[in-house]
Every structure is written in C-alpha cells, then in structure tokens.
Amino acid sequence: MTVADLKPFGAGRAPEGLCGAVYAACQLAPDREAELKAAFAARLGSLYCKEIRAAKQHPCTACVAEAAELLGGNE
C-alpha cells in the first residue's frame, strides 16, 4: 500500500466519515487498529473528520502527524 492508495480517503472520504489519517494508519497496521483508534481519539477528541474539523483545534496536518507518531510507537 502506498500513499497514493490512501490519498482518496482524506477530507472525510474515509469509510464511516473517519479521519483519513487514522483510517490510513489502521490500513497500514491492521493488527493495531483498536489501539490506534483509541489513542487517536484520546489525543484529538474524535475519530471522525467532521467532528475534528468542527472543533477547529486540529488541522489536517496535525491529524496526519498524530497518526504517524502513533504508528511509529512514540506515544
């Protein structure tokens, strides 16, 4: 799986309205999906793009950075 494969899922287009960053992280580490989602929601307040954007506290770049950090295990 490449970045290009995951790009279409950004901006709220991931299944069920998930944030594309957490969706991509789960696709890259499916064995850690529950852990990634729990940690992401704890840090950003939600798993869903619409809710994260409505809160106006975390831009998309911050979501991607958090997901990357979680994937790297630097919690």
N, CA, C, O and CB atoms as a CASP TS submission, in Angstrom:
PFRMAT TS
TARGET T0000
AUTHOR 0000-0000-0000
METHOD Language model
MODEL 1
PARENT N/A
ATOM      1  N   MET     1       0.839  -1.172   0.000  1.00  0.00           N
ATOM      2  CA  MET     1       0.000   0.000   0.000  1.00  0.00           C
ATOM      3  C   MET     1       0.888   1.241   0.000  1.00  0.00           C
ATOM      4  O   MET     1       1.877   1.317   0.730  1.00  0.00           O
ATOM      5  CB  MET     1      -0.957  -0.005   1.214  1.00  0.00           C
ATOM      6  N   THR     2       0.521   2.199  -0.822  1.00  0.00           N
ATOM      7  CA  THR     2       1.306   3.425  -0.941  1.00  0.00           C
ATOM      8  C   THR     2       0.472   4.628  -0.488  1.00  0.00           C
ATOM      9  O   THR     2      -0.736   4.521  -0.278  1.00  0.00           O
ATOM     10  CB  THR     2       1.797   3.621  -2.401  1.00  0.00           C
ATOM     11  N   VAL     3       1.132   5.750  -0.347  1.00  0.00           N
ATOM     12  CA  VAL     3       0.446   6.995  -0.003  1.00  0.00           C
ATOM     13  C   VAL     3      -0.613   7.301  -1.062  1.00  0.00           C
ATOM     14  O   VAL     3      -1.709   7.754  -0.734  1.00  0.00           O
ATOM     15  CB  VAL     3       1.457   8.172   0.119  1.00  0.00           C
ATOM     16  N   ALA     4      -0.292   7.059  -2.304  1.00  0.00           N
ATOM     17  CA  ALA     4      -1.247   7.317  -3.386  1.00  0.00           C
ATOM     18  C   ALA     4      -2.510   6.478  -3.222  1.00  0.00           C
ATOM     19  O   ALA     4      -3.603   6.933  -3.559  1.00  0.00           O
ATOM     20  CB  ALA     4      -0.602   7.031  -4.747  1.00  0.00           C
ATOM     21  N   ASP     5      -2.372   5.272  -2.714  1.00  0.00           N
ATOM     22  CA  ASP     5      -3.534   4.408  -2.490  1.00  0.00           C
ATOM     23  C   ASP     5      -4.464   4.981  -1.418  1.00  0.00           C
ATOM     24  O   ASP     5      -5.676   4.768  -1.458  1.00  0.00           O
ATOM     25  CB  ASP     5      -3.077   3.003  -2.087  1.00  0.00           C
ATOM     26  N   LEU     6      -3.891   5.701  -0.473  1.00  0.00           N
ATOM     27  CA  LEU     6      -4.659   6.213   0.666  1.00  0.00           C
ATOM     28  C   LEU     6      -5.143   7.647   0.482  1.00  0.00           C
ATOM     29  O   LEU     6      -6.045   8.086   1.197  1.00  0.00           O
ATOM     30  CB  LEU     6      -3.828   6.133   1.909  1.00  0.00           C
ATOM     31  N   LYS     7      -4.567   8.377  -0.453  1.00  0.00           N
ATOM     32  CA  LYS     7      -4.916   9.781  -0.664  1.00  0.00           C
ATOM     33  C   LYS     7      -6.412  10.009  -0.901  1.00  0.00           C
ATOM     34  O   LYS     7      -6.940  11.013  -0.423  1.00  0.00           O
ATOM     35  CB  LYS     7      -4.139  10.319  -1.834  1.00  0.00           C
ATOM     36  N   PRO     8      -7.112   9.135  -1.607  1.00  0.00           N
ATOM     37  CA  PRO     8      -8.543   9.370  -1.833  1.00  0.00           C
ATOM     38  C   PRO     8      -9.399   9.342  -0.562  1.00  0.00           C
ATOM     39  O   PRO     8     -10.575   9.702  -0.613  1.00  0.00           O
ATOM     40  CB  PRO     8      -9.063   8.346  -2.791  1.00  0.00           C
ATOM     41  N   PHE     9      -8.845   8.929   0.554  1.00  0.00           N
ATOM     42  CA  PHE     9      -9.623   8.806   1.784  1.00  0.00           C
ATOM     43  C   PHE     9      -9.474  10.002   2.719  1.00  0.00           C
ATOM     44  O   PHE     9      -9.984   9.975   3.839  1.00  0.00           O
ATOM     45  CB  PHE     9      -9.222   7.558   2.507  1.00  0.00           C
ATOM     46  N   GLY    10      -8.792  11.033   2.279  1.00  0.00           N
ATOM     47  CA  GLY    10      -8.660  12.244   3.080  1.00  0.00           C
ATOM     48  C   GLY    10      -9.908  13.102   2.995  1.00  0.00           C
ATOM     49  O   GLY    10     -10.822  12.810   2.224  1.00  0.00           O
ATOM     50  N   ALA    11      -9.943  14.156   3.786  1.00  0.00           N
ATOM     51  CA  ALA    11     -11.028  15.150   3.755  1.00  0.00           C
ATOM     52  C   ALA    11     -12.401  14.535   4.017  1.00  0.00           C
ATOM     53  O   ALA    11     -13.388  14.916   3.389  1.00  0.00           O
ATOM     54  CB  ALA    11     -11.044  15.858   2.410  1.00  0.00           C
ATOM     55  N   GLY    12     -12.457  13.587   4.943  1.00  0.00           N
ATOM     56  CA  GLY    12     -13.730  13.000   5.332  1.00  0.00           C
ATOM     57  C   GLY    12     -14.279  11.952   4.391  1.00  0.00           C
ATOM     58  O   GLY    12     -15.441  11.563   4.507  1.00  0.00           O
ATOM     59  N   ARG    13     -13.463  11.489   3.460  1.00  0.00           N
ATOM     60  CA  ARG    13     -13.939  10.492   2.493  1.00  0.00           C
ATOM     61  C   ARG    13     -13.623   9.058   2.896  1.00  0.00           C
ATOM     62  O   ARG    13     -13.881   8.129   2.132  1.00  0.00           O
ATOM     63  CB  ARG    13     -13.338  10.768   1.143  1.00  0.00           C
ATOM     64  N   ALA    14     -13.074   8.873   4.072  1.00  0.00           N
ATOM     65  CA  ALA    14     -12.809   7.519   4.560  1.00  0.00           C
ATOM     66  C   ALA    14     -14.140   6.879   4.958  1.00  0.00           C
ATOM     67  O   ALA    14     -15.101   7.590   5.249  1.00  0.00           O
ATOM     68  CB  ALA    14     -11.807   7.536   5.770  1.00  0.00           C
ATOM     69  N   PRO    15     -14.205   5.560   4.974  1.00  0.00           N
ATOM     70  CA  PRO    15     -15.449   4.893   5.365  1.00  0.00           C
ATOM     71  C   PRO    15     -15.966   5.396   6.711  1.00  0.00           C
ATOM     72  O   PRO    15     -15.193   5.644   7.637  1.00  0.00           O
ATOM     73  CB  PRO    15     -15.238   3.386   5.426  1.00  0.00           C
ATOM     74  N   GLU    16     -17.285   5.542   6.799  1.00  0.00           N
ATOM     75  CA  GLU    16     -17.981   5.962   8.010  1.00  0.00           C
ATOM     76  C   GLU    16     -17.592   7.366   8.477  1.00  0.00           C
ATOM     77  O   GLU    16     -17.859   7.729   9.623  1.00  0.00           O
ATOM     78  CB  GLU    16     -17.710   4.977   9.111  1.00  0.00           C
ATOM     79  N   GLY    17     -16.965   8.158   7.605  1.00  0.00           N
ATOM     80  CA  GLY    17     -16.586   9.521   7.961  1.00  0.00           C
ATOM     81  C   GLY    17     -15.368   9.622   8.856  1.00  0.00           C
ATOM     82  O   GLY    17     -15.108  10.673   9.442  1.00  0.00           O
ATOM     83  N   LEU    18     -14.617   8.527   8.965  1.00  0.00           N
ATOM     84  CA  LEU    18     -13.390   8.558   9.773  1.00  0.00           C
ATOM     85  C   LEU    18     -12.427   9.600   9.241  1.00  0.00           C
ATOM     86  O   LEU    18     -12.437   9.928   8.054  1.00  0.00           O
ATOM     87  CB  LEU    18     -12.714   7.177   9.793  1.00  0.00           C
ATOM     88  N   CYS    19     -11.598  10.111  10.128  1.00  0.00           N
ATOM     89  CA  CYS    19     -10.496  10.965   9.706  1.00  0.00           C
ATOM     90  C   CYS    19      -9.593  10.121   8.802  1.00  0.00           C
ATOM     91  O   CYS    19      -9.267   8.984   9.142  1.00  0.00           O
ATOM     92  CB  CYS    19      -9.700  11.548  10.947  1.00  0.00           C
ATOM     93  N   GLY    20      -9.199  10.656   7.686  1.00  0.00           N
ATOM     94  CA  GLY    20      -8.356   9.920   6.753  1.00  0.00           C
ATOM     95  C   GLY    20      -7.024   9.512   7.344  1.00  0.00           C
ATOM     96  O   GLY    20      -6.461   8.484   6.967  1.00  0.00           O
ATOM     97  N   ALA    21      -6.516  10.310   8.270  1.00  0.00           N
ATOM     98  CA  ALA    21      -5.224   9.995   8.879  1.00  0.00           C
ATOM     99  C   ALA    21      -5.304   8.732   9.725  1.00  0.00           C
ATOM    100  O   ALA    21      -4.427   7.872   9.642  1.00  0.00           O
ATOM    101  CB  ALA    21      -4.739  11.164   9.732  1.00  0.00           C
ATOM    102  N   VAL    22      -6.343   8.616  10.535  1.00  0.00           N
ATOM    103  CA  VAL    22      -6.477   7.418  11.362  1.00  0.00           C
ATOM    104  C   VAL    22      -6.869   6.223  10.497  1.00  0.00           C
ATOM    105  O   VAL    22      -6.453   5.097  10.772  1.00  0.00           O
ATOM    106  CB  VAL    22      -7.521   7.640  12.480  1.00  0.00           C
ATOM    107  N   TYR    23      -7.659   6.455   9.467  1.00  0.00           N
ATOM    108  CA  TYR    23      -8.009   5.372   8.544  1.00  0.00           C
ATOM    109  C   TYR    23      -6.741   4.809   7.890  1.00  0.00           C
ATOM    110  O   TYR    23      -6.559   3.593   7.826  1.00  0.00           O
ATOM    111  CB  TYR    23      -9.002   5.876   7.457  1.00  0.00           C
ATOM    112  N   ALA    24      -5.876   5.690   7.412  1.00  0.00           N
ATOM    113  CA  ALA    24      -4.635   5.249   6.772  1.00  0.00           C
ATOM    114  C   ALA    24      -3.751   4.494   7.757  1.00  0.00           C
ATOM    115  O   ALA    24      -3.170   3.465   7.411  1.00  0.00           O
ATOM    116  CB  ALA    24      -3.874   6.449   6.195  1.00  0.00           C
ATOM    117  N   ALA    25      -3.649   5.000   8.977  1.00  0.00           N
ATOM    118  CA  ALA    25      -2.835   4.317   9.992  1.00  0.00           C
ATOM    119  C   ALA    25      -3.356   2.907  10.227  1.00  0.00           C
ATOM    120  O   ALA    25      -2.574   1.963  10.346  1.00  0.00           O
ATOM    121  CB  ALA    25      -2.832   5.111  11.317  1.00  0.00           C
ATOM    122  N   CYS    26      -4.666   2.765  10.293  1.00  0.00           N
ATOM    123  CA  CYS    26      -5.259   1.439  10.519  1.00  0.00           C
ATOM    124  C   CYS    26      -5.051   0.511   9.325  1.00  0.00           C
ATOM    125  O   CYS    26      -4.920  -0.701   9.495  1.00  0.00           O
ATOM    126  CB  CYS    26      -6.752   1.574  10.811  1.00  0.00           C
ATOM    127  N   GLN    27      -5.022   1.071   8.127  1.00  0.00           N
ATOM    128  CA  GLN    27      -4.764   0.257   6.944  1.00  0.00           C
ATOM    129  C   GLN    27      -3.319  -0.228   6.918  1.00  0.00           C
ATOM    130  O   GLN    27      -3.031  -1.329   6.450  1.00  0.00           O
ATOM    131  CB  GLN    27      -5.077   1.049   5.672  1.00  0.00           C
ATOM    132  N   LEU    28      -2.423   0.601   7.424  1.00  0.00           N
ATOM    133  CA  LEU    28      -1.001   0.242   7.435  1.00  0.00           C
ATOM    134  C   LEU    28      -0.643  -0.704   8.570  1.00  0.00           C
ATOM    135  O   LEU    28       0.346  -1.433   8.481  1.00  0.00           O
ATOM    136  CB  LEU    28      -0.155   1.488   7.537  1.00  0.00           C
ATOM    137  N   ALA    29      -1.439  -0.701   9.640  1.00  0.00           N
ATOM    138  CA  ALA    29      -1.170  -1.571  10.797  1.00  0.00           C
ATOM    139  C   ALA    29      -2.495  -2.175  11.283  1.00  0.00           C
ATOM    140  O   ALA    29      -2.954  -1.861  12.382  1.00  0.00           O
ATOM    141  CB  ALA    29      -0.461  -0.769  11.958  1.00  0.00           C
ATOM    142  N   PRO    30      -3.106  -3.036  10.470  1.00  0.00           N
ATOM    143  CA  PRO    30      -4.431  -3.552  10.826  1.00  0.00           C
ATOM    144  C   PRO    30      -4.468  -4.341  12.137  1.00  0.00           C
ATOM    145  O   PRO    30      -5.512  -4.420  12.785  1.00  0.00           O
ATOM    146  CB  PRO    30      -4.931  -4.424   9.721  1.00  0.00           C
ATOM    147  N   ASP    31      -3.359  -4.909  12.518  1.00  0.00           N
ATOM    148  CA  ASP    31      -3.300  -5.651  13.781  1.00  0.00           C
ATOM    149  C   ASP    31      -3.341  -4.722  15.000  1.00  0.00           C
ATOM    150  O   ASP    31      -3.525  -5.186  16.125  1.00  0.00           O
ATOM    151  CB  ASP    31      -2.033  -6.503  13.826  1.00  0.00           C
ATOM    152  N   ARG    32      -3.174  -3.433  14.784  1.00  0.00           N
ATOM    153  CA  ARG    32      -3.176  -2.443  15.873  1.00  0.00           C
ATOM    154  C   ARG    32      -4.354  -1.480  15.775  1.00  0.00           C
ATOM    155  O   ARG    32      -4.347  -0.429  16.416  1.00  0.00           O
ATOM    156  CB  ARG    32      -1.874  -1.653  15.866  1.00  0.00           C
ATOM    157  N   GLU    33      -5.365  -1.828  14.979  1.00  0.00           N
ATOM    158  CA  GLU    33      -6.467  -0.901  14.712  1.00  0.00           C
ATOM    159  C   GLU    33      -7.131  -0.377  15.985  1.00  0.00           C
ATOM    160  O   GLU    33      -7.292   0.834  16.135  1.00  0.00           O
ATOM    161  CB  GLU    33      -7.503  -1.578  13.849  1.00  0.00           C
ATOM    162  N   ALA    34      -7.511  -1.247  16.887  1.00  0.00           N
ATOM    163  CA  ALA    34      -8.200  -0.803  18.112  1.00  0.00           C
ATOM    164  C   ALA    34      -7.310   0.126  18.938  1.00  0.00           C
ATOM    165  O   ALA    34      -7.771   1.147  19.448  1.00  0.00           O
ATOM    166  CB  ALA    34      -8.623  -2.020  18.965  1.00  0.00           C
ATOM    167  N   GLU    35      -6.052  -0.232  19.063  1.00  0.00           N
ATOM    168  CA  GLU    35      -5.087   0.587  19.822  1.00  0.00           C
ATOM    169  C   GLU    35      -4.914   1.959  19.176  1.00  0.00           C
ATOM    170  O   GLU    35      -4.924   2.979  19.865  1.00  0.00           O
ATOM    171  CB  GLU    35      -3.717  -0.129  19.915  1.00  0.00           C
ATOM    172  N   LEU    36      -4.755   1.983  17.853  1.00  0.00           N
ATOM    173  CA  LEU    36      -4.559   3.246  17.136  1.00  0.00           C
ATOM    174  C   LEU    36      -5.778   4.151  17.261  1.00  0.00           C
ATOM    175  O   LEU    36      -5.647   5.350  17.506  1.00  0.00           O
ATOM    176  CB  LEU    36      -4.258   2.978  15.660  1.00  0.00           C
ATOM    177  N   LYS    37      -6.958   3.575  17.092  1.00  0.00           N
ATOM    178  CA  LYS    37      -8.179   4.373  17.179  1.00  0.00           C
ATOM    179  C   LYS    37      -8.367   4.946  18.577  1.00  0.00           C
ATOM    180  O   LYS    37      -8.736   6.111  18.729  1.00  0.00           O
ATOM    181  CB  LYS    37      -9.391   3.533  16.792  1.00  0.00           C
ATOM    182  N   ALA    38      -8.116   4.137  19.592  1.00  0.00           N
ATOM    183  CA  ALA    38      -8.281   4.611  20.967  1.00  0.00           C
ATOM    184  C   ALA    38      -7.311   5.746  21.273  1.00  0.00           C
ATOM    185  O   ALA    38      -7.703   6.756  21.858  1.00  0.00           O
ATOM    186  CB  ALA    38      -8.074   3.461  21.960  1.00  0.00           C
ATOM    187  N   ALA    39      -6.063   5.591  20.887  1.00  0.00           N
ATOM    188  CA  ALA    39      -5.058   6.616  21.162  1.00  0.00           C
ATOM    189  C   ALA    39      -5.333   7.888  20.357  1.00  0.00           C
ATOM    190  O   ALA    39      -5.181   8.995  20.874  1.00  0.00           O
ATOM    191  CB  ALA    39      -3.653   6.084  20.845  1.00  0.00           C
ATOM    192  N   PHE    40      -5.732   7.736  19.111  1.00  0.00           N
ATOM    193  CA  PHE    40      -6.030   8.887  18.257  1.00  0.00           C
ATOM    194  C   PHE    40      -7.202   9.678  18.837  1.00  0.00           C
ATOM    195  O   PHE    40      -7.135  10.902  18.943  1.00  0.00           O
ATOM    196  CB  PHE    40      -6.348   8.429  16.811  1.00  0.00           C
ATOM    197  N   ALA    41      -8.267   8.983  19.208  1.00  0.00           N
ATOM    198  CA  ALA    41      -9.441   9.650  19.780  1.00  0.00           C
ATOM    199  C   ALA    41      -9.095  10.352  21.088  1.00  0.00           C
ATOM    200  O   ALA    41      -9.603  11.439  21.365  1.00  0.00           O
ATOM    201  CB  ALA    41     -10.569   8.639  20.011  1.00  0.00           C
ATOM    202  N   ALA    42      -8.238   9.738  21.887  1.00  0.00           N
ATOM    203  CA  ALA    42      -7.830  10.352  23.157  1.00  0.00           C
ATOM    204  C   ALA    42      -7.061  11.649  22.912  1.00  0.00           C
ATOM    205  O   ALA    42      -7.221  12.619  23.653  1.00  0.00           O
ATOM    206  CB  ALA    42      -6.966   9.373  23.978  1.00  0.00           C
ATOM    207  N   ARG    43      -6.239  11.663  21.886  1.00  0.00           N
ATOM    208  CA  ARG    43      -5.416  12.844  21.604  1.00  0.00           C
ATOM    209  C   ARG    43      -6.188  13.952  20.896  1.00  0.00           C
ATOM    210  O   ARG    43      -5.986  15.133  21.180  1.00  0.00           O
ATOM    211  CB  ARG    43      -4.226  12.448  20.764  1.00  0.00           C
ATOM    212  N   LEU    44      -7.077  13.572  19.968  1.00  0.00           N
ATOM    213  CA  LEU    44      -7.742  14.567  19.128  1.00  0.00           C
ATOM    214  C   LEU    44      -9.211  14.787  19.453  1.00  0.00           C
ATOM    215  O   LEU    44      -9.835  15.697  18.908  1.00  0.00           O
ATOM    216  CB  LEU    44      -7.621  14.169  17.709  1.00  0.00           C
ATOM    217  N   GLY    45      -9.766  13.973  20.328  1.00  0.00           N
ATOM    218  CA  GLY    45     -11.151  14.165  20.737  1.00  0.00           C
ATOM    219  C   GLY    45     -12.185  13.426  19.922  1.00  0.00           C
ATOM    220  O   GLY    45     -13.353  13.386  20.308  1.00  0.00           O
ATOM    221  N   SER    46     -11.794  12.843  18.809  1.00  0.00           N
ATOM    222  CA  SER    46     -12.734  12.119  17.951  1.00  0.00           C
ATOM    223  C   SER    46     -11.969  11.309  16.917  1.00  0.00           C
ATOM    224  O   SER    46     -10.778  11.519  16.689  1.00  0.00           O
ATOM    225  CB  SER    46     -13.713  13.094  17.257  1.00  0.00           C
ATOM    226  N   LEU    47     -12.677  10.391  16.305  1.00  0.00           N
ATOM    227  CA  LEU    47     -12.128   9.635  15.171  1.00  0.00           C
ATOM    228  C   LEU    47     -12.673  10.174  13.852  1.00  0.00           C
ATOM    229  O   LEU    47     -12.204   9.790  12.780  1.00  0.00           O
ATOM    230  CB  LEU    47     -12.460   8.132  15.308  1.00  0.00           C
ATOM    231  N   TYR    48     -13.646  11.048  13.928  1.00  0.00           N
ATOM    232  CA  TYR    48     -14.400  11.449  12.748  1.00  0.00           C
ATOM    233  C   TYR    48     -14.016  12.831  12.243  1.00  0.00           C
ATOM    234  O   TYR    48     -13.965  13.799  13.001  1.00  0.00           O
ATOM    235  CB  TYR    48     -15.868  11.415  13.047  1.00  0.00           C
ATOM    236  N   CYS    49     -13.750  12.897  10.959  1.00  0.00           N
ATOM    237  CA  CYS    49     -13.300  14.127  10.311  1.00  0.00           C
ATOM    238  C   CYS    49     -14.227  15.294  10.621  1.00  0.00           C
ATOM    239  O   CYS    49     -13.767  16.366  11.015  1.00  0.00           O
ATOM    240  CB  CYS    49     -13.205  13.926   8.804  1.00  0.00           C
ATOM    241  N   LYS    50     -15.507  15.096  10.450  1.00  0.00           N
ATOM    242  CA  LYS    50     -16.471  16.185  10.636  1.00  0.00           C
ATOM    243  C   LYS    50     -16.391  16.762  12.049  1.00  0.00           C
ATOM    244  O   LYS    50     -16.440  17.979  12.227  1.00  0.00           O
ATOM    245  CB  LYS    50     -17.896  15.688  10.352  1.00  0.00           C
ATOM    246  N   GLU    51     -16.267  15.893  13.051  1.00  0.00           N
ATOM    247  CA  GLU    51     -16.195  16.355  14.433  1.00  0.00           C
ATOM    248  C   GLU    51     -14.868  17.072  14.721  1.00  0.00           C
ATOM    249  O   GLU    51     -14.841  18.096  15.404  1.00  0.00           O
ATOM    250  CB  GLU    51     -16.371  15.173  15.390  1.00  0.00           C
ATOM    251  N   ILE    52     -13.780  16.524  14.194  1.00  0.00           N
ATOM    252  CA  ILE    52     -12.463  17.136  14.409  1.00  0.00           C
ATOM    253  C   ILE    52     -12.424  18.524  13.765  1.00  0.00           C
ATOM    254  O   ILE    52     -11.940  19.483  14.366  1.00  0.00           O
ATOM    255  CB  ILE    52     -11.332  16.235  13.827  1.00  0.00           C
ATOM    256  N   ARG    53     -12.929  18.616  12.565  1.00  0.00           N
ATOM    257  CA  ARG    53     -12.928  19.904  11.866  1.00  0.00           C
ATOM    258  C   ARG    53     -13.851  20.913  12.535  1.00  0.00           C
ATOM    259  O   ARG    53     -13.532  22.100  12.593  1.00  0.00           O
ATOM    260  CB  ARG    53     -13.340  19.715  10.414  1.00  0.00           C
ATOM    261  N   ALA    54     -14.992  20.452  13.039  1.00  0.00           N
ATOM    262  CA  ALA    54     -15.943  21.352  13.706  1.00  0.00           C
ATOM    263  C   ALA    54     -15.350  21.949  14.976  1.00  0.00           C
ATOM    264  O   ALA    54     -15.651  23.088  15.333  1.00  0.00           O
ATOM    265  CB  ALA    54     -17.238  20.607  14.039  1.00  0.00           C
ATOM    266  N   ALA    55     -14.510  21.180  15.655  1.00  0.00           N
ATOM    267  CA  ALA    55     -13.887  21.673  16.893  1.00  0.00           C
ATOM    268  C   ALA    55     -12.843  22.759  16.610  1.00  0.00           C
ATOM    269  O   ALA    55     -12.508  23.540  17.501  1.00  0.00           O
ATOM    270  CB  ALA    55     -13.233  20.510  17.654  1.00  0.00           C
ATOM    271  N   LYS    56     -12.332  22.812  15.387  1.00  0.00           N
ATOM    272  CA  LYS    56     -11.363  23.819  14.945  1.00  0.00           C
ATOM    273  C   LYS    56     -10.128  23.913  15.846  1.00  0.00           C
ATOM    274  O   LYS    56      -9.600  25.000  16.082  1.00  0.00           O
ATOM    275  CB  LYS    56     -12.032  25.166  14.878  1.00  0.00           C
ATOM    276  N   GLN    57      -9.680  22.768  16.341  1.00  0.00           N
ATOM    277  CA  GLN    57      -8.478  22.746  17.181  1.00  0.00           C
ATOM    278  C   GLN    57      -7.312  22.032  16.517  1.00  0.00           C
ATOM    279  O   GLN    57      -6.153  22.282  16.850  1.00  0.00           O
ATOM    280  CB  GLN    57      -8.784  22.084  18.502  1.00  0.00           C
ATOM    281  N   HIS    58      -7.620  21.136  15.568  1.00  0.00           N
ATOM    282  CA  HIS    58      -6.569  20.327  14.949  1.00  0.00           C
ATOM    283  C   HIS    58      -6.727  20.345  13.434  1.00  0.00           C
ATOM    284  O   HIS    58      -7.665  19.746  12.908  1.00  0.00           O
ATOM    285  CB  HIS    58      -6.607  18.873  15.480  1.00  0.00           C
ATOM    286  N   PRO    59      -5.830  21.018  12.727  1.00  0.00           N
ATOM    287  CA  PRO    59      -5.891  20.980  11.267  1.00  0.00           C
ATOM    288  C   PRO    59      -5.496  19.587  10.759  1.00  0.00           C
ATOM    289  O   PRO    59      -4.945  18.775  11.502  1.00  0.00           O
ATOM    290  CB  PRO    59      -4.965  22.066  10.655  1.00  0.00           C
ATOM    291  N   CYS    60      -5.781  19.337   9.516  1.00  0.00           N
ATOM    292  CA  CYS    60      -5.487  18.031   8.923  1.00  0.00           C
ATOM    293  C   CYS    60      -4.017  17.640   9.093  1.00  0.00           C
ATOM    294  O   CYS    60      -3.706  16.477   9.350  1.00  0.00           O
ATOM    295  CB  CYS    60      -5.850  18.038   7.442  1.00  0.00           C
ATOM    296  N   THR    61      -3.133  18.596   8.952  1.00  0.00           N
ATOM    297  CA  THR    61      -1.708  18.269   9.083  1.00  0.00           C
ATOM    298  C   THR    61      -1.381  17.756  10.480  1.00  0.00           C
ATOM    299  O   THR    61      -0.515  16.896  10.635  1.00  0.00           O
ATOM    300  CB  THR    61      -0.848  19.496   8.767  1.00  0.00           C
ATOM    301  N   ALA    62      -2.062  18.272  11.491  1.00  0.00           N
ATOM    302  CA  ALA    62      -1.851  17.792  12.860  1.00  0.00           C
ATOM    303  C   ALA    62      -2.386  16.376  13.022  1.00  0.00           C
ATOM    304  O   ALA    62      -1.789  15.561  13.725  1.00  0.00           O
ATOM    305  CB  ALA    62      -2.526  18.732  13.873  1.00  0.00           C
ATOM    306  N   CYS    63      -3.496  16.085  12.381  1.00  0.00           N
ATOM    307  CA  CYS    63      -4.063  14.728  12.432  1.00  0.00           C
ATOM    308  C   CYS    63      -3.104  13.727  11.795  1.00  0.00           C
ATOM    309  O   CYS    63      -2.879  12.641  12.330  1.00  0.00           O
ATOM    310  CB  CYS    63      -5.437  14.680  11.717  1.00  0.00           C
ATOM    311  N   VAL    64      -2.546  14.099  10.659  1.00  0.00           N
ATOM    312  CA  VAL    64      -1.585  13.224   9.983  1.00  0.00           C
ATOM    313  C   VAL    64      -0.350  13.021  10.860  1.00  0.00           C
ATOM    314  O   VAL    64       0.154  11.904  10.977  1.00  0.00           O
ATOM    315  CB  VAL    64      -1.181  13.813   8.610  1.00  0.00           C
ATOM    316  N   ALA    65       0.131  14.087  11.466  1.00  0.00           N
ATOM    317  CA  ALA    65       1.307  13.980  12.339  1.00  0.00           C
ATOM    318  C   ALA    65       1.027  13.073  13.534  1.00  0.00           C
ATOM    319  O   ALA    65       1.879  12.267  13.907  1.00  0.00           O
ATOM    320  CB  ALA    65       1.739  15.371  12.828  1.00  0.00           C
ATOM    321  N   GLU    66      -0.146  13.192  14.134  1.00  0.00           N
ATOM    322  CA  GLU    66      -0.507  12.341  15.277  1.00  0.00           C
ATOM    323  C   GLU    66      -0.588  10.877  14.843  1.00  0.00           C
ATOM    324  O   GLU    66      -0.070   9.994  15.526  1.00  0.00           O
ATOM    325  CB  GLU    66      -1.858  12.794  15.892  1.00  0.00           C
ATOM    326  N   ALA    67      -1.233  10.626  13.718  1.00  0.00           N
ATOM    327  CA  ALA    67      -1.350   9.252  13.234  1.00  0.00           C
ATOM    328  C   ALA    67       0.026   8.662  12.943  1.00  0.00           C
ATOM    329  O   ALA    67       0.285   7.499  13.255  1.00  0.00           O
ATOM    330  CB  ALA    67      -2.228   9.198  11.974  1.00  0.00           C
ATOM    331  N   ALA    68       0.901   9.456  12.349  1.00  0.00           N
ATOM    332  CA  ALA    68       2.258   8.981  12.051  1.00  0.00           C
ATOM    333  C   ALA    68       3.013   8.684  13.334  1.00  0.00           C
ATOM    334  O   ALA    68       3.726   7.684  13.422  1.00  0.00           O
ATOM    335  CB  ALA    68       3.026  10.017  11.214  1.00  0.00           C
ATOM    336  N   GLU    69       2.862   9.544  14.324  1.00  0.00           N
ATOM    337  CA  GLU    69       3.525   9.327  15.602  1.00  0.00           C
ATOM    338  C   GLU    69       3.014   8.041  16.261  1.00  0.00           C
ATOM    339  O   GLU    69       3.800   7.262  16.799  1.00  0.00           O
ATOM    340  CB  GLU    69       3.304  10.535  16.534  1.00  0.00           C
ATOM    341  N   LEU    70       1.711   7.825  16.217  1.00  0.00           N
ATOM    342  CA  LEU    70       1.139   6.613  16.790  1.00  0.00           C
ATOM    343  C   LEU    70       1.645   5.367  16.067  1.00  0.00           C
ATOM    344  O   LEU    70       1.924   4.349  16.701  1.00  0.00           O
ATOM    345  CB  LEU    70      -0.387   6.670  16.733  1.00  0.00           C
ATOM    346  N   LEU    71       1.761   5.445  14.774  1.00  0.00           N
ATOM    347  CA  LEU    71       2.290   4.313  14.002  1.00  0.00           C
ATOM    348  C   LEU    71       3.736   4.015  14.374  1.00  0.00           C
ATOM    349  O   LEU    71       4.164   2.861  14.409  1.00  0.00           O
ATOM    350  CB  LEU    71       2.188   4.596  12.500  1.00  0.00           C
ATOM    351  N   GLY    72       4.475   5.080  14.649  1.00  0.00           N
ATOM    352  CA  GLY    72       5.873   4.913  14.999  1.00  0.00           C
ATOM    353  C   GLY    72       6.078   4.415  16.417  1.00  0.00           C
ATOM    354  O   GLY    72       7.194   4.072  16.806  1.00  0.00           O
ATOM    355  N   GLY    73       4.997   4.375  17.189  1.00  0.00           N
ATOM    356  CA  GLY    73       5.079   3.892  18.560  1.00  0.00           C
ATOM    357  C   GLY    73       5.638   4.893  19.526  1.00  0.00           C
ATOM    358  O   GLY    73       6.053   4.522  20.624  1.00  0.00           O
ATOM    359  N   ASN    74       5.663   6.167  19.150  1.00  0.00           N
ATOM    360  CA  ASN    74       6.211   7.228  20.011  1.00  0.00           C
ATOM    361  C   ASN    74       5.124   7.873  20.849  1.00  0.00           C
ATOM    362  O   ASN    74       5.006   9.098  20.863  1.00  0.00           O
ATOM    363  CB  ASN    74       6.914   8.295  19.170  1.00  0.00           C
ATOM    364  N   GLU    75       4.335   7.084  21.542  1.00  0.00           N
ATOM    365  CA  GLU    75       3.222   7.633  22.328  1.00  0.00           C
ATOM    366  C   GLU    75       3.702   8.294  23.584  1.00  0.00           C
ATOM    367  O   GLU    75       2.894   8.807  24.358  1.00  0.00           O
ATOM    368  CB  GLU    75       2.233   6.554  22.678  1.00  0.00           C
TER
END
